[in-house]
Amino acid sequence: MSTQNVSAGWLHERLGTVVLWALLICTESAGQLFTKIAGDQLGQMDFNWQWLVEVAHNPGILAAIACYIGAFFVWMLILRRSSLSLAFPLSSLVFVVVLLGSWLGLGEHISPLHWVGVAVIIGGIALLAEGEEN
């Protein structure tokens, strides 16, 4: 087995799947948080040329776009190895990470009902994963 096959082989094993999921959740969540921060910085949305220029030069918007592009390619890799019926519900972990990022990074108040929702999402994912055949 060549060195190239060994080094690229990890991507097709369980570790590669975990890494891809971590990348997807991180890039999608970061994209949402960057969009929120940039939106707050930009203020009122008057759809005119000046506002579009500000959007195009806002570092938060540029970071969000980069995150979404990265997430798209990671999502394509995930879908090559997973069924959509499992992958799409699993992607709801982004909701959990965005909620945590909003709370820890942006200082937003999270109600007890939101925390119950997080538990429901995680419980649902656990049930789906348990029922998935290898």
CSV table of N, CA, C and O in Angstrom, one decimal:
chain,number,residue,atom,x,y,z
A,1,MET,N,0.9,-1.2,0.0
A,1,MET,CA,0.0,0.0,0.0
A,1,MET,C,0.9,1.2,0.0
A,1,MET,O,1.8,1.4,0.8
A,2,SER,N,0.6,2.2,-0.9
A,2,SER,CA,1.5,3.4,-1.0
A,2,SER,C,1.2,4.3,0.2
A,2,SER,O,0.1,4.3,0.8
A,3,THR,N,2.1,5.2,0.4
A,3,THR,CA,2.0,6.2,1.4
A,3,THR,C,0.8,7.1,1.2
A,3,THR,O,0.0,7.5,2.1
A,4,GLN,N,0.5,7.4,-0.1
A,4,GLN,CA,-0.6,8.3,-0.5
A,4,GLN,C,-1.9,7.6,-0.1
A,4,GLN,O,-2.8,8.2,0.4
A,5,ASN,N,-2.0,6.3,-0.3
A,5,ASN,CA,-3.3,5.6,0.0
A,5,ASN,C,-3.5,5.5,1.5
A,5,ASN,O,-4.6,5.6,2.0
A,6,VAL,N,-2.4,5.3,2.2
A,6,VAL,CA,-2.5,5.3,3.7
A,6,VAL,C,-2.9,6.6,4.2
A,6,VAL,O,-3.8,6.7,5.1
A,7,SER,N,-2.3,7.7,3.8
A,7,SER,CA,-2.6,9.0,4.3
A,7,SER,C,-4.0,9.5,3.9
A,7,SER,O,-4.7,10.2,4.6
A,8,ALA,N,-4.5,9.1,2.7
A,8,ALA,CA,-5.8,9.5,2.3
A,8,ALA,C,-6.9,8.5,2.8
A,8,ALA,O,-8.1,8.9,2.8
A,9,GLY,N,-6.5,7.3,3.3
A,9,GLY,CA,-7.5,6.3,3.7
A,9,GLY,C,-8.2,6.7,4.9
A,9,GLY,O,-9.4,6.3,5.1
A,10,TRP,N,-7.6,7.6,5.8
A,10,TRP,CA,-8.3,8.0,7.1
A,10,TRP,C,-9.6,8.7,6.8
A,10,TRP,O,-10.6,8.6,7.5
A,11,LEU,N,-9.7,9.4,5.6
A,11,LEU,CA,-10.9,10.2,5.3
A,11,LEU,C,-12.1,9.3,5.0
A,11,LEU,O,-13.2,9.7,5.2
A,12,HIS,N,-11.8,8.0,4.6
A,12,HIS,CA,-12.9,7.1,4.3
A,12,HIS,C,-13.3,6.2,5.5
A,12,HIS,O,-14.1,5.4,5.4
A,13,GLU,N,-12.6,6.4,6.6
A,13,GLU,CA,-12.9,5.6,7.8
A,13,GLU,C,-13.7,6.4,8.8
A,13,GLU,O,-14.0,7.5,8.5
A,14,ARG,N,-13.9,5.8,9.9
A,14,ARG,CA,-14.8,6.4,11.0
A,14,ARG,C,-14.2,7.7,11.4
A,14,ARG,O,-14.9,8.7,11.6
A,15,LEU,N,-12.9,7.8,11.6
A,15,LEU,CA,-12.2,9.1,12.0
A,15,LEU,C,-12.5,10.2,11.0
A,15,LEU,O,-12.8,11.3,11.3
A,16,GLY,N,-12.5,9.8,9.7
A,16,GLY,CA,-12.7,10.8,8.7
A,16,GLY,C,-14.2,11.3,8.7
A,16,GLY,O,-14.4,12.5,8.6
A,17,THR,N,-15.1,10.4,9.0
A,17,THR,CA,-16.5,10.8,9.2
A,17,THR,C,-16.7,11.8,10.4
A,17,THR,O,-17.4,12.8,10.2
A,18,VAL,N,-16.1,11.4,11.5
A,18,VAL,CA,-16.2,12.3,12.6
A,18,VAL,C,-15.6,13.7,12.3
A,18,VAL,O,-16.1,14.7,12.7
A,19,VAL,N,-14.4,13.7,11.7
A,19,VAL,CA,-13.8,15.0,11.3
A,19,VAL,C,-14.7,15.8,10.4
A,19,VAL,O,-14.9,17.0,10.6
A,20,LEU,N,-15.3,15.1,9.4
A,20,LEU,CA,-16.2,15.8,8.5
A,20,LEU,C,-17.4,16.4,9.2
A,20,LEU,O,-17.8,17.6,8.9
A,21,TRP,N,-18.0,15.6,10.1
A,21,TRP,CA,-19.1,16.2,10.8
A,21,TRP,C,-18.7,17.3,11.7
A,21,TRP,O,-19.4,18.3,11.8
A,22,ALA,N,-17.6,17.2,12.4
A,22,ALA,CA,-17.1,18.4,13.2
A,22,ALA,C,-16.9,19.6,12.3
A,22,ALA,O,-17.3,20.7,12.7
A,23,LEU,N,-16.3,19.4,11.1
A,23,LEU,CA,-16.1,20.5,10.2
A,23,LEU,C,-17.4,21.2,9.8
A,23,LEU,O,-17.5,22.4,9.7
A,24,LEU,N,-18.4,20.3,9.4
A,24,LEU,CA,-19.7,20.8,9.0
A,24,LEU,C,-20.3,21.6,10.1
A,24,LEU,O,-20.8,22.7,9.9
A,25,ILE,N,-20.4,21.1,11.3
A,25,ILE,CA,-21.1,21.7,12.4
A,25,ILE,C,-20.4,23.0,12.7
A,25,ILE,O,-21.0,24.1,13.0
A,26,CYS,N,-19.0,23.0,12.7
A,26,CYS,CA,-18.3,24.3,13.0
A,26,CYS,C,-18.5,25.3,12.0
A,26,CYS,O,-18.7,26.5,12.3
A,27,THR,N,-18.4,24.9,10.7
A,27,THR,CA,-18.5,25.9,9.6
A,27,THR,C,-19.9,26.5,9.5
A,27,THR,O,-20.0,27.7,9.3
A,28,GLU,N,-20.9,25.6,9.6
A,28,GLU,CA,-22.3,26.1,9.5
A,28,GLU,C,-22.6,27.0,10.7
A,28,GLU,O,-23.2,28.1,10.5
A,29,SER,N,-22.2,26.6,11.9
A,29,SER,CA,-22.4,27.4,13.1
A,29,SER,C,-21.7,28.8,13.0
A,29,SER,O,-22.3,29.8,13.3
A,30,ALA,N,-20.4,28.7,12.7
A,30,ALA,CA,-19.6,29.9,12.6
A,30,ALA,C,-20.3,30.9,11.5
A,30,ALA,O,-20.3,32.1,11.7
A,31,GLY,N,-20.7,30.3,10.4
A,31,GLY,CA,-21.4,31.1,9.4
A,31,GLY,C,-22.6,31.9,9.9
A,31,GLY,O,-22.8,33.1,9.7
A,32,GLN,N,-23.4,31.2,10.8
A,32,GLN,CA,-24.6,31.8,11.4
A,32,GLN,C,-24.2,32.9,12.3
A,32,GLN,O,-24.7,34.0,12.3
A,33,LEU,N,-23.2,32.6,13.2
A,33,LEU,CA,-22.7,33.6,14.1
A,33,LEU,C,-22.1,34.8,13.5
A,33,LEU,O,-22.3,36.0,13.9
A,34,PHE,N,-21.3,34.6,12.4
A,34,PHE,CA,-20.7,35.7,11.7
A,34,PHE,C,-21.8,36.6,11.0
A,34,PHE,O,-21.7,37.8,11.0
A,35,THR,N,-22.8,35.9,10.5
A,35,THR,CA,-23.9,36.7,9.9
A,35,THR,C,-24.6,37.5,10.9
A,35,THR,O,-24.9,38.7,10.6
A,36,LYS,N,-24.8,37.0,12.1
A,36,LYS,CA,-25.5,37.8,13.1
A,36,LYS,C,-24.7,39.0,13.5
A,36,LYS,O,-25.2,40.1,13.6
A,37,ILE,N,-23.4,38.8,13.8
A,37,ILE,CA,-22.5,39.8,14.2
A,37,ILE,C,-22.4,40.9,13.1
A,37,ILE,O,-22.5,42.1,13.3
A,38,ALA,N,-22.3,40.5,11.8
A,38,ALA,CA,-22.2,41.4,10.7
A,38,ALA,C,-23.5,42.2,10.6
A,38,ALA,O,-23.5,43.4,10.3
A,39,GLY,N,-24.6,41.5,10.7
A,39,GLY,CA,-25.9,42.1,10.6
A,39,GLY,C,-26.1,43.2,11.6
A,39,GLY,O,-26.6,44.3,11.4
A,40,ASP,N,-25.6,42.9,12.8
A,40,ASP,CA,-25.7,43.9,13.9
A,40,ASP,C,-24.8,45.2,13.6
A,40,ASP,O,-25.2,46.3,13.9
A,41,GLN,N,-23.7,44.9,13.0
A,41,GLN,CA,-22.7,46.0,12.7
A,41,GLN,C,-23.3,46.8,11.5
A,41,GLN,O,-23.1,48.0,11.5
A,42,LEU,N,-24.0,46.2,10.6
A,42,LEU,CA,-24.5,46.9,9.4
A,42,LEU,C,-25.7,47.8,9.7
A,42,LEU,O,-26.0,48.8,9.1
A,43,GLY,N,-26.5,47.3,10.7
A,43,GLY,CA,-27.6,48.1,11.1
A,43,GLY,C,-28.8,48.0,10.1
A,43,GLY,O,-29.0,47.0,9.5
A,44,GLN,N,-29.5,49.1,9.9
A,44,GLN,CA,-30.7,49.2,9.0
A,44,GLN,C,-30.4,48.7,7.6
A,44,GLN,O,-29.4,49.1,7.0
A,45,MET,N,-31.2,47.9,7.1
A,45,MET,CA,-31.0,47.4,5.7
A,45,MET,C,-31.8,48.3,4.7
A,45,MET,O,-32.9,48.0,4.4
A,46,ASP,N,-31.1,49.3,4.2
A,46,ASP,CA,-31.6,50.1,3.1
A,46,ASP,C,-30.9,49.5,1.9
A,46,ASP,O,-29.8,49.7,1.6
A,47,PHE,N,-31.7,48.9,1.0
A,47,PHE,CA,-31.1,48.2,-0.1
A,47,PHE,C,-30.8,49.2,-1.2
A,47,PHE,O,-31.5,49.4,-2.2
A,48,ASN,N,-29.6,49.9,-1.0
A,48,ASN,CA,-29.1,50.8,-1.9
A,48,ASN,C,-27.6,50.5,-2.2
A,48,ASN,O,-27.1,49.6,-1.5
A,49,TRP,N,-27.0,51.2,-3.1
A,49,TRP,CA,-25.6,50.9,-3.4
A,49,TRP,C,-24.6,51.0,-2.3
A,49,TRP,O,-23.7,50.2,-2.1
A,50,GLN,N,-24.8,52.1,-1.5
A,50,GLN,CA,-23.9,52.3,-0.3
A,50,GLN,C,-24.0,51.1,0.6
A,50,GLN,O,-23.0,50.6,1.1
A,51,TRP,N,-25.2,50.6,0.9
A,51,TRP,CA,-25.4,49.5,1.8
A,51,TRP,C,-24.7,48.2,1.3
A,51,TRP,O,-24.0,47.5,2.0
A,52,LEU,N,-24.9,48.0,0.0
A,52,LEU,CA,-24.3,46.8,-0.7
A,52,LEU,C,-22.8,46.9,-0.6
A,52,LEU,O,-22.1,45.9,-0.5
A,53,VAL,N,-22.2,48.1,-0.8
A,53,VAL,CA,-20.8,48.2,-0.7
A,53,VAL,C,-20.3,47.9,0.7
A,53,VAL,O,-19.3,47.2,0.9
A,54,GLU,N,-21.0,48.4,1.7
A,54,GLU,CA,-20.7,48.1,3.1
A,54,GLU,C,-20.8,46.6,3.4
A,54,GLU,O,-19.9,46.0,4.0
A,55,VAL,N,-21.8,45.9,2.8
A,55,VAL,CA,-21.9,44.5,3.0
A,55,VAL,C,-20.8,43.8,2.4
A,55,VAL,O,-20.2,42.9,2.9
A,56,ALA,N,-20.4,44.2,1.2
A,56,ALA,CA,-19.3,43.5,0.4
A,56,ALA,C,-17.9,43.7,1.1
A,56,ALA,O,-17.0,42.9,0.9
A,57,HIS,N,-17.8,44.7,1.9
A,57,HIS,CA,-16.5,45.0,2.6
A,57,HIS,C,-16.5,44.6,4.1
A,57,HIS,O,-15.5,44.8,4.8
A,58,ASN,N,-17.6,44.1,4.6
A,58,ASN,CA,-17.7,43.7,6.0
A,58,ASN,C,-17.0,42.4,6.2
A,58,ASN,O,-17.4,41.4,5.6
A,59,PRO,N,-16.0,42.4,7.1
A,59,PRO,CA,-15.3,41.1,7.4
A,59,PRO,C,-16.2,40.0,7.9
A,59,PRO,O,-15.9,38.8,7.6
A,60,GLY,N,-17.2,40.3,8.7
A,60,GLY,CA,-18.1,39.3,9.1
A,60,GLY,C,-18.9,38.6,8.0
A,60,GLY,O,-19.0,37.4,8.0
A,61,ILE,N,-19.3,39.4,7.1
A,61,ILE,CA,-20.0,38.8,5.9
A,61,ILE,C,-19.1,38.0,5.1
A,61,ILE,O,-19.4,36.9,4.7
A,62,LEU,N,-17.9,38.5,4.9
A,62,LEU,CA,-16.9,37.7,4.1
A,62,LEU,C,-16.6,36.4,4.8
A,62,LEU,O,-16.4,35.3,4.2
A,63,ALA,N,-16.4,36.4,6.1
A,63,ALA,CA,-16.2,35.2,6.9
A,63,ALA,C,-17.3,34.3,6.8
A,63,ALA,O,-17.2,33.0,6.7
A,64,ALA,N,-18.6,34.8,6.9
A,64,ALA,CA,-19.8,33.9,6.8
A,64,ALA,C,-19.8,33.3,5.4
A,64,ALA,O,-20.1,32.1,5.3
A,65,ILE,N,-19.6,34.0,4.4
A,65,ILE,CA,-19.6,33.4,3.0
A,65,ILE,C,-18.6,32.3,2.9
A,65,ILE,O,-18.8,31.2,2.4
A,66,ALA,N,-17.3,32.6,3.4
A,66,ALA,CA,-16.3,31.5,3.4
A,66,ALA,C,-16.7,30.3,4.2
A,66,ALA,O,-16.5,29.2,3.7
A,67,CYS,N,-17.4,30.5,5.3
A,67,CYS,CA,-17.9,29.3,6.1
A,67,CYS,C,-18.9,28.6,5.3
A,67,CYS,O,-18.9,27.3,5.3
A,68,TYR,N,-19.9,29.3,4.7
A,68,TYR,CA,-20.9,28.6,3.9
A,68,TYR,C,-20.4,27.8,2.7
A,68,TYR,O,-20.8,26.7,2.4
A,69,ILE,N,-19.4,28.4,2.1
A,69,ILE,CA,-18.8,27.7,0.9
A,69,ILE,C,-18.0,26.4,1.4
A,69,ILE,O,-18.2,25.3,0.9
A,70,GLY,N,-17.3,26.6,2.5
A,70,GLY,CA,-16.6,25.4,3.1
A,70,GLY,C,-17.6,24.3,3.6
A,70,GLY,O,-17.4,23.1,3.3
A,71,ALA,N,-18.7,24.8,4.2
A,71,ALA,CA,-19.7,23.8,4.6
A,71,ALA,C,-20.4,23.1,3.5
A,71,ALA,O,-20.6,21.9,3.6
A,72,PHE,N,-20.5,23.8,2.4
A,72,PHE,CA,-21.1,23.1,1.2
A,72,PHE,C,-20.3,22.0,0.7
A,72,PHE,O,-20.8,20.9,0.5
A,73,PHE,N,-19.0,22.2,0.6
A,73,PHE,CA,-18.1,21.1,0.2
A,73,PHE,C,-18.0,20.0,1.2
A,73,PHE,O,-18.0,18.8,0.8
A,74,VAL,N,-18.0,20.3,2.5
A,74,VAL,CA,-18.0,19.2,3.5
A,74,VAL,C,-19.3,18.5,3.4
A,74,VAL,O,-19.3,17.2,3.5
A,75,TRP,N,-20.4,19.2,3.3
A,75,TRP,CA,-21.7,18.5,3.2
A,75,TRP,C,-21.7,17.5,2.0
A,75,TRP,O,-22.2,16.4,2.1
A,76,MET,N,-21.1,17.9,0.9
A,76,MET,CA,-21.1,17.0,-0.3
A,76,MET,C,-20.3,15.7,0.1
A,76,MET,O,-20.7,14.6,-0.3
A,77,LEU,N,-19.2,15.9,0.8
A,77,LEU,CA,-18.4,14.7,1.2
A,77,LEU,C,-19.2,13.8,2.2
A,77,LEU,O,-19.1,12.6,2.1
A,78,ILE,N,-19.9,14.4,3.1
A,78,ILE,CA,-20.7,13.7,4.0
A,78,ILE,C,-21.8,12.9,3.3
A,78,ILE,O,-22.0,11.7,3.6
A,79,LEU,N,-22.5,13.5,2.4
A,79,LEU,CA,-23.6,12.9,1.6
A,79,LEU,C,-23.1,11.7,0.8
A,79,LEU,O,-23.9,10.8,0.5
A,80,ARG,N,-21.8,11.7,0.4
A,80,ARG,CA,-21.3,10.6,-0.4
A,80,ARG,C,-21.2,9.4,0.4
A,80,ARG,O,-21.2,8.3,-0.1
A,81,ARG,N,-21.1,9.5,1.8
A,81,ARG,CA,-20.9,8.3,2.6
A,81,ARG,C,-22.1,8.1,3.5
A,81,ARG,O,-22.1,7.1,4.2
A,82,SER,N,-23.1,8.9,3.6
A,82,SER,CA,-24.2,8.8,4.5
A,82,SER,C,-25.5,8.8,3.8
A,82,SER,O,-25.6,9.5,2.8
A,83,SER,N,-26.5,8.2,4.4
A,83,SER,CA,-27.9,8.4,3.8
A,83,SER,C,-28.4,9.7,4.2
A,83,SER,O,-28.1,10.2,5.3
A,84,LEU,N,-29.2,10.3,3.3
A,84,LEU,CA,-29.7,11.7,3.6
A,84,LEU,C,-30.7,11.6,4.8
A,84,LEU,O,-30.8,12.5,5.5
A,85,SER,N,-31.4,10.4,4.9
A,85,SER,CA,-32.4,10.3,6.0
A,85,SER,C,-31.7,10.4,7.4
A,85,SER,O,-32.4,10.7,8.4
A,86,LEU,N,-30.4,10.0,7.5
A,86,LEU,CA,-29.7,10.2,8.7
A,86,LEU,C,-28.9,11.5,8.8
A,86,LEU,O,-28.9,12.2,9.8
A,87,ALA,N,-28.3,11.9,7.7
A,87,ALA,CA,-27.4,13.0,7.6
A,87,ALA,C,-28.2,14.3,7.9
A,87,ALA,O,-27.7,15.2,8.6
A,88,PHE,N,-29.3,14.5,7.3
A,88,PHE,CA,-30.0,15.7,7.4
A,88,PHE,C,-30.5,16.0,8.9
A,88,PHE,O,-30.2,17.0,9.4
A,89,PRO,N,-31.1,15.0,9.5
A,89,PRO,CA,-31.4,15.2,10.9
A,89,PRO,C,-30.2,15.4,11.8
A,89,PRO,O,-30.2,16.3,12.7
A,90,LEU,N,-29.1,14.8,11.5
A,90,LEU,CA,-27.8,14.9,12.2
A,90,LEU,C,-27.3,16.4,12.1
A,90,LEU,O,-26.7,16.9,13.0
A,91,SER,N,-27.6,17.0,11.0
A,91,SER,CA,-27.1,18.4,10.8
A,91,SER,C,-27.8,19.3,11.7
A,91,SER,O,-27.4,20.5,11.9
A,92,SER,N,-28.9,18.9,12.4
A,92,SER,CA,-29.6,19.8,13.3
A,92,SER,C,-28.7,20.1,14.6
A,92,SER,O,-29.1,20.9,15.4
A,93,LEU,N,-27.6,19.4,14.7
A,93,LEU,CA,-26.6,19.7,15.7
A,93,LEU,C,-26.1,21.2,15.6
A,93,LEU,O,-25.7,21.8,16.6
A,94,VAL,N,-26.3,21.7,14.4
A,94,VAL,CA,-25.9,23.1,14.2
A,94,VAL,C,-26.8,24.0,15.0
A,94,VAL,O,-26.3,25.0,15.6
A,95,PHE,N,-28.1,23.7,15.2
A,95,PHE,CA,-28.9,24.5,16.0
A,95,PHE,C,-28.4,24.5,17.5
A,95,PHE,O,-28.4,25.6,18.1
A,96,VAL,N,-27.9,23.4,17.9
A,96,VAL,CA,-27.4,23.3,19.3
A,96,VAL,C,-26.1,24.2,19.4
A,96,VAL,O,-26.0,24.9,20.4
A,97,VAL,N,-25.2,24.1,18.5
A,97,VAL,CA,-24.0,24.8,18.6
A,97,VAL,C,-24.2,26.3,18.4
A,97,VAL,O,-23.6,27.1,19.1
A,98,VAL,N,-25.2,26.7,17.5
A,98,VAL,CA,-25.5,28.1,17.4
A,98,VAL,C,-26.1,28.7,18.7
A,98,VAL,O,-25.8,29.8,19.1
A,99,LEU,N,-27.0,27.9,19.3
A,99,LEU,CA,-27.5,28.3,20.6
A,99,LEU,C,-26.4,28.5,21.6
A,99,LEU,O,-26.4,29.5,22.3
A,100,LEU,N,-25.5,27.5,21.7
A,100,LEU,CA,-24.4,27.7,22.6
A,100,LEU,C,-23.5,28.9,22.3
A,100,LEU,O,-23.1,29.6,23.2
A,101,GLY,N,-23.2,29.1,21.0
A,101,GLY,CA,-22.4,30.2,20.6
A,101,GLY,C,-23.1,31.5,20.9
A,101,GLY,O,-22.5,32.5,21.3
A,102,SER,N,-24.4,31.6,20.7
A,102,SER,CA,-25.2,32.8,21.0
A,102,SER,C,-25.2,33.1,22.5
A,102,SER,O,-25.1,34.3,22.9
A,103,TRP,N,-25.2,32.1,23.3
A,103,TRP,CA,-25.2,32.2,24.7
A,103,TRP,C,-23.9,32.6,25.2
A,103,TRP,O,-23.7,33.6,25.9
A,104,LEU,N,-22.8,31.8,24.8
A,104,LEU,CA,-21.5,32.0,25.4
A,104,LEU,C,-20.8,33.2,24.7
A,104,LEU,O,-20.1,33.9,25.3
A,105,GLY,N,-20.9,33.3,23.4
A,105,GLY,CA,-20.2,34.3,22.6
A,105,GLY,C,-20.9,35.7,22.5
A,105,GLY,O,-20.2,36.7,22.4
A,106,LEU,N,-22.2,35.6,22.4
A,106,LEU,CA,-22.9,36.9,22.2
A,106,LEU,C,-23.7,37.4,23.4
A,106,LEU,O,-24.3,38.4,23.4
A,107,GLY,N,-23.7,36.6,24.4
A,107,GLY,CA,-24.3,37.0,25.7
A,107,GLY,C,-25.8,37.0,25.6
A,107,GLY,O,-26.5,37.6,26.4
A,108,GLU,N,-26.4,36.2,24.7
A,108,GLU,CA,-27.9,36.1,24.6
A,108,GLU,C,-28.4,35.3,25.7
A,108,GLU,O,-27.8,34.3,26.2
A,109,HIS,N,-29.6,35.7,26.1
A,109,HIS,CA,-30.4,34.9,27.1
A,109,HIS,C,-31.0,33.7,26.4
A,109,HIS,O,-31.6,33.8,25.4
A,110,ILE,N,-30.8,32.5,27.1
A,110,ILE,CA,-31.4,31.3,26.6
A,110,ILE,C,-32.4,30.8,27.6
A,110,ILE,O,-32.0,30.5,28.8
A,111,SER,N,-33.7,30.7,27.2
A,111,SER,CA,-34.7,30.3,28.1
A,111,SER,C,-34.6,28.8,28.5
A,111,SER,O,-34.1,28.0,27.7
A,112,PRO,N,-35.2,28.4,29.6
A,112,PRO,CA,-35.3,27.0,29.9
A,112,PRO,C,-35.9,26.1,28.8
A,112,PRO,O,-35.5,25.0,28.5
A,113,LEU,N,-36.9,26.7,28.1
A,113,LEU,CA,-37.6,26.0,27.0
A,113,LEU,C,-36.6,25.7,25.9
A,113,LEU,O,-36.7,24.7,25.2
A,114,HIS,N,-35.7,26.7,25.6
A,114,HIS,CA,-34.7,26.4,24.6
A,114,HIS,C,-33.8,25.3,25.0
A,114,HIS,O,-33.4,24.5,24.1
A,115,TRP,N,-33.4,25.2,26.3
A,115,TRP,CA,-32.6,24.1,26.7
A,115,TRP,C,-33.3,22.8,26.6
A,115,TRP,O,-32.7,21.7,26.3
A,116,VAL,N,-34.6,22.8,26.8
A,116,VAL,CA,-35.4,21.5,26.6
A,116,VAL,C,-35.4,21.2,25.1
A,116,VAL,O,-35.2,20.0,24.8
A,117,GLY,N,-35.4,22.2,24.3
A,117,GLY,CA,-35.3,21.9,22.8
A,117,GLY,C,-34.0,21.3,22.5
A,117,GLY,O,-33.9,20.4,21.6
A,118,VAL,N,-32.9,21.7,23.1
A,118,VAL,CA,-31.6,21.2,22.8
A,118,VAL,C,-31.6,19.7,23.2
A,118,VAL,O,-31.1,18.8,22.5
A,119,ALA,N,-32.2,19.4,24.4
A,119,ALA,CA,-32.3,18.0,24.9
A,119,ALA,C,-33.1,17.1,23.9
A,119,ALA,O,-32.7,16.0,23.6
A,120,VAL,N,-34.2,17.7,23.4
A,120,VAL,CA,-35.0,16.9,22.4
A,120,VAL,C,-34.2,16.7,21.1
A,120,VAL,O,-34.3,15.6,20.6
A,121,ILE,N,-33.5,17.7,20.6
A,121,ILE,CA,-32.7,17.5,19.4
A,121,ILE,C,-31.7,16.4,19.6
A,121,ILE,O,-31.5,15.5,18.8
A,122,ILE,N,-30.9,16.5,20.7
A,122,ILE,CA,-29.9,15.5,21.0
A,122,ILE,C,-30.5,14.1,21.2
A,122,ILE,O,-30.0,13.1,20.7
A,123,GLY,N,-31.6,14.0,21.9
A,123,GLY,CA,-32.3,12.7,22.0
A,123,GLY,C,-32.8,12.2,20.7
A,123,GLY,O,-32.7,11.0,20.4
A,124,GLY,N,-33.3,13.0,19.9
A,124,GLY,CA,-33.8,12.6,18.5
A,124,GLY,C,-32.6,12.1,17.7
A,124,GLY,O,-32.8,11.0,17.0
A,125,ILE,N,-31.5,12.7,17.7
A,125,ILE,CA,-30.3,12.3,17.0
A,125,ILE,C,-29.9,11.0,17.5
A,125,ILE,O,-29.5,10.1,16.7
A,126,ALA,N,-29.9,10.8,18.8
A,126,ALA,CA,-29.4,9.5,19.4
A,126,ALA,C,-30.3,8.4,19.0
A,126,ALA,O,-29.9,7.3,18.6
A,127,LEU,N,-31.6,8.6,18.9
A,127,LEU,CA,-32.6,7.6,18.4
A,127,LEU,C,-32.4,7.3,17.0
A,127,LEU,O,-32.4,6.1,16.6
A,128,LEU,N,-32.2,8.3,16.2
A,128,LEU,CA,-31.9,8.0,14.7
A,128,LEU,C,-30.6,7.2,14.5
A,128,LEU,O,-30.5,6.3,13.7
A,129,ALA,N,-29.6,7.6,15.2
A,129,ALA,CA,-28.3,6.9,15.1
A,129,ALA,C,-28.4,5.5,15.6
A,129,ALA,O,-27.8,4.6,15.0
A,130,GLU,N,-29.1,5.3,16.6
A,130,GLU,CA,-29.3,3.9,17.1
A,130,GLU,C,-30.0,3.0,16.1
A,130,GLU,O,-29.7,1.8,16.0
A,131,GLY,N,-30.9,3.6,15.4
A,131,GLY,CA,-31.7,2.8,14.5
A,131,GLY,C,-31.0,2.6,13.1
A,131,GLY,O,-31.5,1.9,12.3
A,132,GLU,N,-29.9,3.3,12.9
A,132,GLU,CA,-29.2,3.3,11.6
A,132,GLU,C,-28.4,2.0,11.5
A,132,GLU,O,-27.7,1.6,12.4
A,133,GLU,N,-28.6,1.4,10.3
A,133,GLU,CA,-27.8,0.2,10.1
A,133,GLU,C,-26.4,0.6,9.5
A,133,GLU,O,-26.3,1.5,8.8
A,134,ASN,N,-25.4,-0.2,9.9
A,134,ASN,CA,-24.0,0.2,9.4
A,134,ASN,C,-23.9,-0.2,7.9
A,134,ASN,O,-24.2,-1.1,7.4
